[in-house]
PDB file of C-alpha atoms in Angstrom:
ATOM      1  CA  UNK H  20     -10.303 -21.481 -22.902  1.00 42.00           C
ATOM      2  CA  UNK H  21     -11.267 -17.815 -24.005  1.00 48.00           C
ATOM      3  CA  UNK H  22     -13.145 -18.325 -27.530  1.00 51.00           C
ATOM      4  CA  UNK H  23     -12.013 -15.684 -29.587  1.00 46.00           C
ATOM      5  CA  UNK H  24     -14.558 -16.263 -32.343  1.00 50.00           C
ATOM      6  CA  UNK H  25     -17.100 -15.103 -29.331  1.00 58.00           C
ATOM      7  CA  UNK H  26     -15.217 -12.357 -28.180  1.00 57.00           C
ATOM      8  CA  UNK H  27     -15.220 -11.052 -31.538  1.00 55.00           C
ATOM      9  CA  UNK H  28     -18.920 -11.529 -31.518  1.00 71.00           C
ATOM     10  CA  UNK H  29     -19.076  -9.739 -28.722  1.00 77.00           C
ATOM     11  CA  UNK H  30     -17.505  -6.829 -29.680  1.00 73.00           C
ATOM     12  CA  UNK H  31     -19.658  -5.726 -32.541  1.00 70.00           C
ATOM     13  CA  UNK H  32     -22.539  -5.462 -29.322  1.00 81.00           C
ATOM     14  CA  UNK H  33     -23.313  -2.566 -27.705  1.00 91.00           C
ATOM     15  CA  UNK H  34     -21.420  -2.403 -24.419  1.00 97.00           C
ATOM     16  CA  UNK H  35     -22.318  -2.723 -20.963  1.00 98.00           C
ATOM     17  CA  UNK H  36     -22.130   0.263 -18.864  1.00 98.00           C
ATOM     18  CA  UNK H  37     -20.372  -1.030 -15.493  1.00 98.00           C
ATOM     19  CA  UNK H  38     -19.927   1.316 -12.135  1.00 99.00           C
ATOM     20  CA  UNK H  39     -18.673   0.673  -8.619  1.00 98.00           C
ATOM     21  CA  UNK H  40     -20.815   1.151  -5.773  1.00 98.00           C
ATOM     22  CA  UNK H  41     -18.468   1.761  -2.786  1.00 98.00           C
ATOM     23  CA  UNK H  42     -20.414   0.822   0.958  1.00 98.00           C
ATOM     24  CA  UNK H  43     -18.752   0.161   3.644  1.00 98.00           C
ATOM     25  CA  UNK H  44     -14.735   1.006   4.712  1.00 98.00           C
ATOM     26  CA  UNK H  45     -12.745   0.304   7.022  1.00 98.00           C
ATOM     27  CA  UNK H  46     -10.192   1.931   9.079  1.00 97.00           C
ATOM     28  CA  UNK H  47      -7.078   1.533  10.960  1.00 95.00           C
ATOM     29  CA  UNK H  48      -5.265  -1.044   9.122  1.00 96.00           C
ATOM     30  CA  UNK H  49      -2.026  -1.984   9.323  1.00 95.00           C
ATOM     31  CA  UNK H  50       0.445  -2.702   6.214  1.00 95.00           C
ATOM     32  CA  UNK H  51       0.692  -6.484   7.489  1.00 95.00           C
ATOM     33  CA  UNK H  52      -2.687  -6.391   7.278  1.00 95.00           C
ATOM     34  CA  UNK H  53      -3.079  -5.491   3.245  1.00 96.00           C
ATOM     35  CA  UNK H  54       0.171  -7.670   2.777  1.00 96.00           C
ATOM     36  CA  UNK H  55       2.012 -10.698   3.262  1.00 96.00           C
ATOM     37  CA  UNK H  56       5.510  -9.367   2.978  1.00 95.00           C
ATOM     38  CA  UNK H  57       5.481  -6.275   5.205  1.00 92.00           C
ATOM     39  CA  UNK H  58       6.354  -4.040   8.923  1.00 86.00           C
ATOM     40  CA  UNK H  59       3.666  -4.905  10.848  1.00 87.00           C
ATOM     41  CA  UNK H  60       4.505  -1.362  12.692  1.00 81.00           C
ATOM     42  CA  UNK H  61       3.802   0.739   9.469  1.00 89.00           C
ATOM     43  CA  UNK H  62      -0.121   2.499   9.212  1.00 85.00           C
ATOM     44  CA  UNK H  63      -1.027   0.603   5.628  1.00 88.00           C
ATOM     45  CA  UNK H  64      -4.343   1.806   3.343  1.00 90.00           C
ATOM     46  CA  UNK H  65      -7.924   1.701   4.364  1.00 95.00           C
ATOM     47  CA  UNK H  66      -9.875  -0.435   2.411  1.00 97.00           C
ATOM     48  CA  UNK H  67     -13.380   0.469   0.856  1.00 98.00           C
ATOM     49  CA  UNK H  68     -16.034  -1.867   0.137  1.00 98.00           C
ATOM     50  CA  UNK H  69     -17.379  -2.125  -3.299  1.00 98.00           C
ATOM     51  CA  UNK H  70     -20.727  -4.210  -5.319  1.00 98.00           C
ATOM     52  CA  UNK H  71     -20.964  -3.430  -9.195  1.00 99.00           C
ATOM     53  CA  UNK H  72     -22.655  -3.604 -11.623  1.00 99.00           C
ATOM     54  CA  UNK H  73     -23.329  -3.976 -15.354  1.00 98.00           C
ATOM     55  CA  UNK H  74     -26.176  -2.638 -17.298  1.00 98.00           C
ATOM     56  CA  UNK H  75     -26.935  -2.533 -21.032  1.00 97.00           C
ATOM     57  CA  UNK H  76     -29.944  -1.245 -21.715  1.00 95.00           C
ATOM     58  CA  UNK H  77     -32.672  -3.384 -19.904  1.00 95.00           C
ATOM     59  CA  UNK H  78     -30.379  -5.921 -19.423  1.00 97.00           C
ATOM     60  CA  UNK H  79     -29.077  -5.809 -15.738  1.00 98.00           C
ATOM     61  CA  UNK H  80     -25.646  -8.315 -13.497  1.00 98.00           C
ATOM     62  CA  UNK H  81     -25.627  -7.104  -9.821  1.00 99.00           C
ATOM     63  CA  UNK H  82     -21.485  -8.139  -9.499  1.00 99.00           C
ATOM     64  CA  UNK H  83     -21.099  -9.215  -5.290  1.00 98.00           C
ATOM     65  CA  UNK H  84     -24.040  -8.230  -2.237  1.00 98.00           C
ATOM     66  CA  UNK H  85     -21.446  -7.005   0.716  1.00 98.00           C
ATOM     67  CA  UNK H  86     -22.761  -7.052   3.381  1.00 98.00           C
ATOM     68  CA  UNK H  87     -25.151  -5.275   6.208  1.00 97.00           C
ATOM     69  CA  UNK H  88     -25.173  -3.598   9.732  1.00 97.00           C
ATOM     70  CA  UNK H  89     -25.021  -6.679  11.441  1.00 97.00           C
ATOM     71  CA  UNK H  90     -21.455  -7.821  10.074  1.00 97.00           C
ATOM     72  CA  UNK H  91     -20.331  -4.906  10.046  1.00 98.00           C
ATOM     73  CA  UNK H  92     -20.782  -4.751  13.600  1.00 98.00           C
ATOM     74  CA  UNK H  93     -19.407  -7.934  14.115  1.00 97.00           C
ATOM     75  CA  UNK H  94     -16.581  -7.330  12.579  1.00 97.00           C
ATOM     76  CA  UNK H  95     -15.110  -2.982  13.007  1.00 97.00           C
ATOM     77  CA  UNK H  96     -16.388  -2.021   9.652  1.00 98.00           C
ATOM     78  CA  UNK H  97     -18.325   1.029   9.005  1.00 98.00           C
ATOM     79  CA  UNK H  98     -21.520   0.656   6.783  1.00 98.00           C
ATOM     80  CA  UNK H  99     -21.774   4.281   5.258  1.00 98.00           C
ATOM     81  CA  UNK H 100     -25.258   2.279   3.630  1.00 98.00           C
ATOM     82  CA  UNK H 101     -26.455  -0.706   2.289  1.00 98.00           C
ATOM     83  CA  UNK H 102     -26.216  -2.312  -0.923  1.00 98.00           C
ATOM     84  CA  UNK H 103     -29.417  -2.568  -1.795  1.00 98.00           C
ATOM     85  CA  UNK H 104     -29.848   1.404  -0.804  1.00 98.00           C
ATOM     86  CA  UNK H 105     -26.358   2.263  -3.253  1.00 98.00           C
ATOM     87  CA  UNK H 106     -28.193   0.319  -5.841  1.00 98.00           C
ATOM     88  CA  UNK H 107     -31.189   2.291  -5.978  1.00 98.00           C
ATOM     89  CA  UNK H 108     -28.987   5.426  -6.487  1.00 98.00           C
ATOM     90  CA  UNK H 109     -28.547   4.319 -10.302  1.00 98.00           C
ATOM     91  CA  UNK H 110     -32.397   3.678 -10.298  1.00 98.00           C
ATOM     92  CA  UNK H 111     -31.926  -0.089  -9.829  1.00 98.00           C
ATOM     93  CA  UNK H 112     -34.124  -1.820  -7.696  1.00 98.00           C
ATOM     94  CA  UNK H 113     -32.735  -5.055  -5.273  1.00 98.00           C
ATOM     95  CA  UNK H 114     -35.780  -6.281  -5.591  1.00 98.00           C
ATOM     96  CA  UNK H 115     -36.170  -6.887  -9.014  1.00 98.00           C
ATOM     97  CA  UNK H 116     -33.055  -7.926  -9.832  1.00 98.00           C
ATOM     98  CA  UNK H 117     -33.032 -10.956 -11.388  1.00 98.00           C
ATOM     99  CA  UNK H 118     -28.739 -11.854 -12.326  1.00 98.00           C
ATOM    100  CA  UNK H 119     -26.526 -11.829  -9.497  1.00 99.00           C
ATOM    101  CA  UNK H 120     -22.849 -12.675  -9.773  1.00 99.00           C
ATOM    102  CA  UNK H 121     -21.213 -13.487  -6.188  1.00 99.00           C
ATOM    103  CA  UNK H 122     -17.468 -13.265  -6.593  1.00 98.00           C
ATOM    104  CA  UNK H 123     -16.718 -15.546  -3.618  1.00 98.00           C
ATOM    105  CA  UNK H 124     -18.557 -16.725  -0.502  1.00 98.00           C
ATOM    106  CA  UNK H 125     -16.655 -13.981   1.719  1.00 98.00           C
ATOM    107  CA  UNK H 126     -18.665 -11.913   4.154  1.00 98.00           C
ATOM    108  CA  UNK H 127     -18.350  -8.992   2.433  1.00 98.00           C
ATOM    109  CA  UNK H 128     -19.124 -10.388  -1.171  1.00 98.00           C
ATOM    110  CA  UNK H 129     -21.988 -12.823  -0.171  1.00 98.00           C
ATOM    111  CA  UNK H 130     -24.099 -10.954   1.918  1.00 98.00           C
ATOM    112  CA  UNK H 131     -27.249  -9.631   1.972  1.00 98.00           C
ATOM    113  CA  UNK H 132     -28.540 -12.085  -1.034  1.00 98.00           C
ATOM    114  CA  UNK H 133     -32.110 -11.897   0.617  1.00 98.00           C
ATOM    115  CA  UNK H 134     -32.027  -8.312  -0.698  1.00 98.00           C
ATOM    116  CA  UNK H 135     -32.477  -9.933  -4.146  1.00 98.00           C
ATOM    117  CA  UNK H 136     -35.253 -12.892  -3.722  1.00 98.00           C
ATOM    118  CA  UNK H 137     -35.990 -12.557  -7.421  1.00 98.00           C
ATOM    119  CA  UNK H 138     -31.993 -13.529  -8.638  1.00 98.00           C
ATOM    120  CA  UNK H 139     -30.553 -16.377  -9.961  1.00 98.00           C
ATOM    121  CA  UNK H 140     -27.123 -16.061  -8.290  1.00 98.00           C
ATOM    122  CA  UNK H 141     -23.866 -17.430 -10.330  1.00 98.00           C
ATOM    123  CA  UNK H 142     -21.020 -19.265  -8.712  1.00 98.00           C
ATOM    124  CA  UNK H 143     -17.920 -21.622  -9.699  1.00 98.00           C
ATOM    125  CA  UNK H 144     -18.106 -25.046  -8.710  1.00 98.00           C
ATOM    126  CA  UNK H 145     -15.336 -24.945  -6.647  1.00 98.00           C
ATOM    127  CA  UNK H 146     -15.659 -22.044  -4.146  1.00 98.00           C
ATOM    128  CA  UNK H 147     -19.464 -23.660  -3.344  1.00 98.00           C
ATOM    129  CA  UNK H 148     -17.093 -26.775  -1.929  1.00 97.00           C
ATOM    130  CA  UNK H 149     -14.822 -24.915  -0.297  1.00 97.00           C
ATOM    131  CA  UNK H 150     -17.568 -22.630   1.592  1.00 97.00           C
ATOM    132  CA  UNK H 151     -19.585 -25.713   2.064  1.00 97.00           C
ATOM    133  CA  UNK H 152     -16.621 -28.257   2.723  1.00 96.00           C
ATOM    134  CA  UNK H 153     -13.525 -29.656   4.991  1.00 96.00           C
ATOM    135  CA  UNK H 154     -11.455 -26.472   4.523  1.00 93.00           C
ATOM    136  CA  UNK H 155     -14.062 -25.598   6.960  1.00 96.00           C
ATOM    137  CA  UNK H 156     -13.530 -27.048   9.647  1.00 96.00           C
ATOM    138  CA  UNK H 157     -10.260 -24.690  10.213  1.00 95.00           C
ATOM    139  CA  UNK H 158     -11.295 -21.789  12.197  1.00 95.00           C
ATOM    140  CA  UNK H 159      -9.175 -19.510  10.488  1.00 93.00           C
ATOM    141  CA  UNK H 160     -10.129 -20.815   7.177  1.00 94.00           C
ATOM    142  CA  UNK H 161     -14.219 -20.054   8.001  1.00 95.00           C
ATOM    143  CA  UNK H 162     -13.562 -16.653   9.875  1.00 97.00           C
ATOM    144  CA  UNK H 163     -13.558 -14.842   6.484  1.00 97.00           C
ATOM    145  CA  UNK H 164     -17.288 -16.192   6.197  1.00 98.00           C
ATOM    146  CA  UNK H 165     -20.370 -15.810   8.236  1.00 98.00           C
ATOM    147  CA  UNK H 166     -22.565 -18.429   8.620  1.00 98.00           C
ATOM    148  CA  UNK H 167     -25.686 -17.065   7.848  1.00 97.00           C
ATOM    149  CA  UNK H 168     -24.762 -15.665   4.438  1.00 98.00           C
ATOM    150  CA  UNK H 169     -24.145 -19.406   3.961  1.00 98.00           C
ATOM    151  CA  UNK H 170     -27.486 -20.720   5.113  1.00 98.00           C
ATOM    152  CA  UNK H 171     -28.648 -18.223   2.811  1.00 98.00           C
ATOM    153  CA  UNK H 172     -27.073 -19.368   0.138  1.00 98.00           C
ATOM    154  CA  UNK H 173     -28.244 -22.909   0.461  1.00 98.00           C
ATOM    155  CA  UNK H 174     -31.999 -22.105   1.185  1.00 98.00           C
ATOM    156  CA  UNK H 175     -31.236 -20.632  -2.732  1.00 98.00           C
ATOM    157  CA  UNK H 176     -29.289 -23.040  -3.936  1.00 98.00           C
ATOM    158  CA  UNK H 177     -33.101 -25.342  -2.823  1.00 98.00           C
ATOM    159  CA  UNK H 178     -35.239 -22.570  -4.468  1.00 98.00           C
ATOM    160  CA  UNK H 179     -33.565 -23.604  -7.835  1.00 98.00           C
ATOM    161  CA  UNK H 180     -31.486 -19.980  -7.435  1.00 98.00           C
ATOM    162  CA  UNK H 181     -28.298 -20.805  -7.782  1.00 98.00           C
ATOM    163  CA  UNK H 182     -26.222 -21.627 -11.245  1.00 98.00           C
ATOM    164  CA  UNK H 183     -22.504 -23.295 -11.144  1.00 98.00           C
ATOM    165  CA  UNK H 184     -19.791 -22.851 -13.542  1.00 98.00           C
ATOM    166  CA  UNK H 185     -16.700 -24.421 -13.802  1.00 98.00           C
ATOM    167  CA  UNK H 186     -14.283 -22.514 -14.722  1.00 98.00           C
ATOM    168  CA  UNK H 187     -14.635 -19.819 -18.168  1.00 98.00           C
ATOM    169  CA  UNK H 188     -17.819 -19.290 -19.590  1.00 98.00           C
ATOM    170  CA  UNK H 189     -19.077 -16.792 -21.568  1.00 97.00           C
ATOM    171  CA  UNK H 190     -22.323 -15.493 -18.973  1.00 98.00           C
ATOM    172  CA  UNK H 191     -23.821 -13.436 -21.710  1.00 97.00           C
ATOM    173  CA  UNK H 192     -22.784 -11.857 -24.822  1.00 96.00           C
ATOM    174  CA  UNK H 193     -19.995  -9.137 -23.806  1.00 97.00           C
ATOM    175  CA  UNK H 194     -20.082 -10.015 -20.207  1.00 98.00           C
ATOM    176  CA  UNK H 195     -17.363 -13.381 -19.621  1.00 98.00           C
ATOM    177  CA  UNK H 196     -16.706 -14.954 -15.803  1.00 98.00           C
ATOM    178  CA  UNK H 197     -12.805 -16.400 -15.732  1.00 98.00           C
ATOM    179  CA  UNK H 198     -12.006 -18.244 -12.322  1.00 98.00           C
ATOM    180  CA  UNK H 199      -8.946 -16.862 -10.860  1.00 98.00           C
ATOM    181  CA  UNK H 200      -8.402 -18.925  -7.541  1.00 97.00           C
ATOM    182  CA  UNK H 201      -5.930 -18.127  -5.069  1.00 98.00           C
ATOM    183  CA  UNK H 202      -7.980 -16.351  -2.536  1.00 98.00           C
ATOM    184  CA  UNK H 203     -10.657 -18.675  -2.124  1.00 98.00           C
ATOM    185  CA  UNK H 204     -10.981 -22.025  -4.044  1.00 97.00           C
ATOM    186  CA  UNK H 205     -13.675 -20.910  -7.192  1.00 98.00           C
ATOM    187  CA  UNK H 206     -12.973 -16.763  -6.807  1.00 98.00           C
ATOM    188  CA  UNK H 207     -13.695 -15.349 -10.222  1.00 98.00           C
ATOM    189  CA  UNK H 208     -13.535 -11.791 -11.801  1.00 98.00           C
ATOM    190  CA  UNK H 209     -16.067 -11.071 -13.999  1.00 98.00           C
ATOM    191  CA  UNK H 210     -14.459  -8.874 -17.874  1.00 98.00           C
ATOM    192  CA  UNK H 211     -17.133  -7.012 -18.895  1.00 98.00           C
ATOM    193  CA  UNK H 212     -17.088  -5.590 -22.799  1.00 98.00           C
ATOM    194  CA  UNK H 213     -17.888  -1.669 -22.458  1.00 98.00           C
ATOM    195  CA  UNK H 214     -17.017   1.438 -24.929  1.00 97.00           C
ATOM    196  CA  UNK H 215     -13.644   1.927 -23.907  1.00 97.00           C
ATOM    197  CA  UNK H 216     -13.006  -2.468 -24.308  1.00 97.00           C
ATOM    198  CA  UNK H 217     -12.763  -4.829 -22.144  1.00 98.00           C
ATOM    199  CA  UNK H 218     -13.087  -3.987 -18.597  1.00 98.00           C
ATOM    200  CA  UNK H 219     -11.647  -6.648 -15.231  1.00 98.00           C
ATOM    201  CA  UNK H 220     -13.271  -6.279 -12.816  1.00 98.00           C
ATOM    202  CA  UNK H 221     -11.109  -8.736 -10.577  1.00 98.00           C
ATOM    203  CA  UNK H 222     -13.020  -8.214  -7.298  1.00 98.00           C
ATOM    204  CA  UNK H 223     -10.327 -10.335  -4.517  1.00 98.00           C
ATOM    205  CA  UNK H 224      -8.028 -11.581  -7.199  1.00 98.00           C
ATOM    206  CA  UNK H 225      -6.021  -8.061  -6.025  1.00 98.00           C
ATOM    207  CA  UNK H 226      -7.179  -5.967  -3.378  1.00 98.00           C
ATOM    208  CA  UNK H 227      -5.501  -3.390  -3.379  1.00 97.00           C
ATOM    209  CA  UNK H 228      -3.277  -1.808  -7.058  1.00 97.00           C
ATOM    210  CA  UNK H 229      -0.049  -2.687  -5.051  1.00 96.00           C
ATOM    211  CA  UNK H 230      -0.834  -6.111  -4.504  1.00 97.00           C
ATOM    212  CA  UNK H 231      -0.443  -7.370  -8.016  1.00 96.00           C
ATOM    213  CA  UNK H 232       2.011  -4.326  -8.632  1.00 95.00           C
ATOM    214  CA  UNK H 233       4.781  -5.230  -6.346  1.00 95.00           C
ATOM    215  CA  UNK H 234       3.749  -9.199  -6.403  1.00 97.00           C
ATOM    216  CA  UNK H 235       3.218  -9.131  -2.290  1.00 97.00           C
ATOM    217  CA  UNK H 236      -0.649 -10.369  -1.534  1.00 97.00           C
ATOM    218  CA  UNK H 237      -3.484  -9.946   0.739  1.00 97.00           C
ATOM    219  CA  UNK H 238      -2.422 -11.593   3.337  1.00 96.00           C
ATOM    220  CA  UNK H 239      -5.563 -13.349   3.340  1.00 97.00           C
ATOM    221  CA  UNK H 240      -5.423 -16.814   0.902  1.00 96.00           C
ATOM    222  CA  UNK H 241      -6.138 -20.461   0.254  1.00 94.00           C
ATOM    223  CA  UNK H 242      -3.479 -21.287  -2.774  1.00 97.00           C
ATOM    224  CA  UNK H 243      -0.193 -18.566  -2.452  1.00 97.00           C
ATOM    225  CA  UNK H 244       0.811 -19.897  -5.892  1.00 98.00           C
ATOM    226  CA  UNK H 245      -2.499 -19.306  -7.183  1.00 98.00           C
ATOM    227  CA  UNK H 246      -3.321 -15.914  -6.502  1.00 98.00           C
ATOM    228  CA  UNK H 247       0.379 -15.244  -7.842  1.00 98.00           C
ATOM    229  CA  UNK H 248      -0.417 -17.041 -10.714  1.00 98.00           C
ATOM    230  CA  UNK H 249      -3.541 -14.941 -11.015  1.00 98.00           C
ATOM    231  CA  UNK H 250      -1.810 -11.546 -11.522  1.00 98.00           C
ATOM    232  CA  UNK H 251      -1.125 -12.551 -14.488  1.00 98.00           C
ATOM    233  CA  UNK H 252      -3.810 -13.996 -15.526  1.00 98.00           C
ATOM    234  CA  UNK H 253      -5.592 -10.195 -14.972  1.00 98.00           C
ATOM    235  CA  UNK H 254      -2.800  -9.362 -17.131  1.00 97.00           C
ATOM    236  CA  UNK H 255      -3.517 -11.971 -20.105  1.00 98.00           C
ATOM    237  CA  UNK H 256      -6.923 -11.248 -20.008  1.00 98.00           C
ATOM    238  CA  UNK H 257      -6.570  -7.306 -19.979  1.00 98.00           C
ATOM    239  CA  UNK H 258      -6.262  -4.915 -22.823  1.00 97.00           C
ATOM    240  CA  UNK H 259      -3.539  -3.017 -20.577  1.00 97.00           C
ATOM    241  CA  UNK H 260      -3.093  -2.793 -16.987  1.00 97.00           C
ATOM    242  CA  UNK H 261      -5.435   0.439 -16.730  1.00 96.00           C
ATOM    243  CA  UNK H 262      -8.376  -1.794 -17.824  1.00 98.00           C
ATOM    244  CA  UNK H 263      -8.152  -3.373 -14.365  1.00 98.00           C
ATOM    245  CA  UNK H 264     -10.153  -2.813 -11.226  1.00 98.00           C
ATOM    246  CA  UNK H 265      -9.338  -4.850  -7.564  1.00 98.00           C
ATOM    247  CA  UNK H 266     -11.347  -5.455  -5.223  1.00 98.00           C
ATOM    248  CA  UNK H 267     -10.848  -3.191  -2.221  1.00 98.00           C
ATOM    249  CA  UNK H 268      -8.461  -0.172  -3.313  1.00 97.00           C
ATOM    250  CA  UNK H 269     -10.165   3.248  -2.233  1.00 96.00           C
ATOM    251  CA  UNK H 270      -7.916   4.676  -5.149  1.00 96.00           C
ATOM    252  CA  UNK H 271     -10.281   3.390  -7.096  1.00 97.00           C
ATOM    253  CA  UNK H 272     -13.372   6.472  -5.948  1.00 96.00           C
ATOM    254  CA  UNK H 273     -10.039   8.655  -7.069  1.00 94.00           C
ATOM    255  CA  UNK H 274      -9.332   7.032 -10.386  1.00 96.00           C
ATOM    256  CA  UNK H 275     -12.315   7.114 -12.045  1.00 97.00           C
ATOM    257  CA  UNK H 276     -15.288   9.684 -12.263  1.00 97.00           C
ATOM    258  CA  UNK H 277     -19.072   9.396 -10.781  1.00 98.00           C
ATOM    259  CA  UNK H 278     -22.078   9.502 -13.249  1.00 97.00           C
ATOM    260  CA  UNK H 279     -23.187  12.590 -10.778  1.00 96.00           C
ATOM    261  CA  UNK H 280     -21.274  15.023  -8.821  1.00 95.00           C
ATOM    262  CA  UNK H 281     -23.659  14.196  -6.321  1.00 96.00           C
ATOM    263  CA  UNK H 282     -22.087  11.266  -6.524  1.00 98.00           C
ATOM    264  CA  UNK H 283     -18.586  11.885  -5.853  1.00 96.00           C
ATOM    265  CA  UNK H 284     -17.568   8.973  -4.036  1.00 95.00           C
ATOM    266  CA  UNK H 285     -19.464   6.562  -3.413  1.00 98.00           C
ATOM    267  CA  UNK H 286     -20.499   6.257  -7.064  1.00 98.00           C
ATOM    268  CA  UNK H 287     -17.465   5.684 -10.515  1.00 98.00           C
ATOM    269  CA  UNK H 288     -18.092   5.001 -13.549  1.00 98.00           C
ATOM    270  CA  UNK H 289     -15.527   1.941 -14.611  1.00 98.00           C
ATOM    271  CA  UNK H 290     -16.965   2.165 -18.468  1.00 98.00           C
ATOM    272  CA  UNK H 291     -14.772   5.830 -18.732  1.00 97.00           C
ATOM    273  CA  UNK H 292     -10.662   5.931 -18.156  1.00 96.00           C
ATOM    274  CA  UNK H 293      -9.319   6.063 -15.445  1.00 96.00           C
ATOM    275  CA  UNK H 294      -8.314  10.118 -14.921  1.00 93.00           C
ATOM    276  CA  UNK H 295      -5.003   8.079 -13.161  1.00 89.00           C
ATOM    277  CA  UNK H 296      -3.267   5.759 -14.245  1.00 88.00           C
ATOM    278  CA  UNK H 297      -2.214   2.134 -12.893  1.00 84.00           C
ATOM    279  CA  UNK H 298       1.343   3.095 -12.121  1.00 84.00           C
ATOM    280  CA  UNK H 299       0.073   5.891 -10.203  1.00 86.00           C
ATOM    281  CA  UNK H 300      -2.637   4.673  -8.330  1.00 85.00           C
ATOM    282  CA  UNK H 301      -0.294   0.871  -7.506  1.00 81.00           C
ATOM    283  CA  UNK H 302       2.765   3.411  -5.865  1.00 74.00           C
TER     284      UNK H 302
END
């Protein structure tokens, strides 16, 4: 349950800057790769891969750690730049980051953990149990995880660098984690207070704008009904649909402005209003 008093306190504080950083792409997809209910013969949208950054003065929170070249080669993705190198474009050294939020443990969100040697990793209890428990006996379920990433996660756990959360939590003033299962058992979206109000980094609670708009899920999920309920949860948490940012939609890099022209298509500011509406983006 979100505490109303805490929200009011958060809104009295300085806002976070919030960025989406595009580091990889997957092309040549079919509609059926992106939607549960789709014609398998129709071409589909590309997927873009992002990590996110919330920054307020000296406070830095990295959201997800992406993947590196080995995973890109194994899975037919194009790595444009390593996530750590993308962070450098905003003056952030991954080796010095001390707070990382892992939305879930799929290969494209929890790779390169070793590039963040000082970080405390924040994860939901249910996600840790899911990624290391009986569900992984199913080869189709474990296909979306990378065993080396999970080993890195366990090493971080044994080093005392994992903080577990069980449900919604105010991680810091102006920054909340919300467990929204469906895609995985313990996926968490991140709600950040910015100069345009509360913005939700949905991660894979909705891959594309259209998944939520059409109530047509991305076809990889743990629990379909929970995933559909998650769409409604996102709407309830957000001031408007324009404050919800999907996890993999190429339209994100068109909808928001870059902080500098040299970063067009690479980094966009989510703390500034989009130049396209949610309705335009979800068609």
